[in-house]
Amino acid sequence: MEIIFYVLAALMILSACGVVFLKKPVHSALSLLFNMVLTAILYLAYLKAPFVAVVQVIVYMGAVVVFVLFVIMLVDLANGGFVEVIRVPRFFAAFVVAFVLLIQFLFLAGFIRGDIPIVSDYIHGDKLAELIFTKYALPFEVVSILIFSAVVGAVAMAKKKL
Amino acid sequence: MLRMEVIYGLSLIMFVIGFFGILVRRNAIVMFLSIELMLNSVNILFVAISKASGALDGQVIALFVMAIAAGEAAIGMAIITSYYRKKGNVDIDRAQLLRW
Amino acid sequence: MEIKDMALLVVLLPLVGAFINGVFCWKVGKKAHLIAVPAIAIPAVIALKLAYMVVNGLRFDDVVYWWITVGNTKIPIGFRLDELSTVMVVTVTFVATWIHIYSIGYMHEETDRGYAKYFSYLNLFCFFMLTLVLANNYVLLFVGWEGVGLCSYLLIGYWYEKTSAANAGLKAFITNRVGDFGFLIGLFVLYKVTGSLIYKDVIEKANLLTPEVATIVGLLLFSGATGKSAQIPLYVWLPDAMEGPTPVSALIHAATMVTAGVYMTARSSVIYSMAPIALDVIAVVGVATAMFAASMALVNNDLKRILAYSTVSQLGYMFVGVGVGAYSAGIFHLFTHAFFKGLLFLCSGSVMHALHGELDIQKMGGLYDKMKITALTFIVGALAIAGIPPLAGFWSKDSILHHAYVSGHRGIWLVGTITAGMTAFYMFRLIFLTFFGKPRDKHLVEHAHESPLIMTIPLIVLAIGSILVGFAAILPNGGFEGFVNKALVLREVGGHHEEEASFLIILSVVVALIGIGIAYSMYIKFAPDPRRLSQTLRPLYLLLYNKYYVDEIYFALFINPTVEISRWALWKFVDVMIIDGIVNGVANFFGVVSSVVRRIQTGYIPDYGWLVIIGVILICGIKLIF
């Protein structure tokens, strides 16, 4: 099982790199889609969180990535005369910064302890629902308002004239 | 047994890759995808900690993060399309509307 | 209806009227009086009912609403209805009602909005005046006190496009501030000593006042009264206040507001009863003012200003009454004065109306044939003020002089009697110059005409009032003064010898008749010719004509130094250099700093990304190190 996990993790990192390093936005988006699938598998198989996995699939893959693909389709980059060139100094600077951050995070990892049991109960939606509608009722409602206003804002911005 | 540190390492590597993408890419859509990647990496950490500690709050917060990511996607894409309509490209380096 | 509701209604109806006319002035326009007149006429009727109840022994002193409650300090909005406030309420509402009606005719040439504004202010004034007289504590009295001052300011400056009117309003307001400063301090001292400003509590705890404190409080309160009631040294605003519309002069600057000081001193009788020195000061100031103002009225040529000086003079009489301990006599004179002085002002307004705003009596003459009602009512008013029996002024003025005499203030009595003669002289000088003789400006007088009925009816009503109200003195149960005395706290006057002083009455009537006679011989028979007389007595004439140069002295002593200090020290230095310097300095500081700091804010989105990650690295670094 652990071998499979490491393969999974390697694929996730690889697809993440794909998001960043692939030249065409469409490829980046598809790479992200692949990363999301792997994440959902991780949730389901190793973290025993089927509800989160399902939401991950529906929201991220079904909505967000598809949405981005639509926008990529609408935004015709080839005709915009936009050829993305990554400048080498910036690349290295970013690499250095990201590396420093990674090292720091790895050091901070020393603070994190704990094991995740491979064999454990699945956490289904009902238990989460209990928590969401009791302890997190207010944030839940606030998030609903936030999304609603985001939708209104998106419509307002996307329309040429209101 | 799955060590917590391993999940943590995976999550933060993905996070740093996402951040790296934001720093080097000039295409607004790809930057946006990088942000989603970072959010996803944080979600993994939330769910993992929830599992390790036995409290369900982490999973709930992961759900909230997803919801907010969806809202962010709507707004972000709307900004990108309207920017594209105005300027004809999505090159962040040439975006100077905030400049004083 | 409960007495409390009635009192509330009396106070609040004018406020409602003021609100409607003020807020909807563009809507009501020339119909403003349809709201304003009932808003004061209904309280007038209710006031009569209240007076009837009070005469039958009912009294009322209660809290409507606790206004301020801080620790032990409790200030209510409450009303006190006793004999004193009843007299005031009846006077105010009655005179105000007729002046409102008169204003319909007088102000009809104003613009729509100006008309509504005028009636709104007038109603607002009534509200504050009724608050003042009905209040059951000094703080609410002070609210009304300041409120009437505000309305006075607004109405004096009603024609605010005219510089003189605007300045006159300002002068009235600022002069009153000087007096109110002392008034407020007096209230603070009173509160410090008695722990309450409610009349009832003050009367109960008055024994806590030592004579010294009572004197200080009394004098401080009186300093407020000198401002509001135009006594020396703060009388200067009242003649200038004649810039306002004439009904305003009649209502505010003759009948009601200026008498607030007298009312207040009478209301504070409990304090003054312990402060004989303060009372003496009041009496002396009062009689000096009466004399001083009357002498200025002798030579003035401005129709309304003569009446204004006459008001100052009569207010002086009221303070003489208060000062010699005969509060009720002062209040009685206030009561009668409201009728005849209101009448005189309204008549002068009628004359102005006929002559298109002309006020110089040297240009008038022979108006009797043109406007009989105005002239006759004016003569009634003048006879009343001169103290010819049986008109109103005779009873009240005589009562004051009588009290002055019997209480031992012989000097005050003497000056007061001479002043009574002067009063008769200048009033009849006014009448002879205005209504009799040959018109000196034919063109002006030719087109004169009697005022419309809506203006003459109030004249007639007030004239009848001026004739009749004096008889209140001889009503059963001690008459008017006995009635008012029930509400007062009087000092036990040791050895109050009620000597039969009927010769006083005869003397004052004779003096008044002499005054009238001199006026007749000078201005009808020209013997001696007033012009030649003014030449022979030129220095005295000029001194009186220039109002003793008091305005000039005040300018030189107080106003110009204040203005200069304000201009050079406060404006040019403190304001421009320090205040502006600080404000501009702060702005410039941030401007300079920002011009450097804003370079961080490049506006390039990647730069923000860099800054964020550098911040994250720094925070993580701190976490790692510590």
PDB file of C-alpha atoms in Angstrom, chain C residues 25 50 115 142 165 176 182 199 202 244 278 281 292 366 368 393 603:
ATOM      1  CA  CYS C  25     -42.492  76.259   3.602  1.00  0.00           C
ATOM      2  CA  LEU C  50     -55.980  77.227  32.786  1.00  0.00           C
ATOM      3  CA  TYR C 115     -43.997  84.424   4.628  1.00  0.00           C
ATOM      4  CA  PHE C 142     -32.678  78.484  30.258  1.00  0.00           C
ATOM      5  CA  ALA C 165     -30.618  93.942   9.848  1.00  0.00           C
ATOM      6  CA  ASN C 176     -27.264  88.532  25.193  1.00  0.00           C
ATOM      7  CA  GLY C 182     -23.341  85.480  34.114  1.00  0.00           C
ATOM      8  CA  TYR C 199     -37.937  75.664  41.646  1.00  0.00           C
ATOM      9  CA  VAL C 202     -34.704  75.567  45.452  1.00  0.00           C
ATOM     10  CA  GLY C 244     -36.846  93.394  12.306  1.00  0.00           C
ATOM     11  CA  ALA C 278     -28.885  92.468  45.093  1.00  0.00           C
ATOM     12  CA  VAL C 281     -28.710  96.947  42.798  1.00  0.00           C
ATOM     13  CA  PHE C 292     -31.421 106.994  30.752  1.00  0.00           C
ATOM     14  CA  GLY C 366     -51.064 115.285   9.831  1.00  0.00           C
ATOM     15  CA  TYR C 368     -54.646 111.762  11.843  1.00  0.00           C
ATOM     16  CA  GLY C 393     -50.288 102.022  32.648  1.00  0.00           C
ATOM     17  CA  GLY C 603       1.097  48.353  -9.535  1.00  0.00           C
TER      18      GLY C 603
END
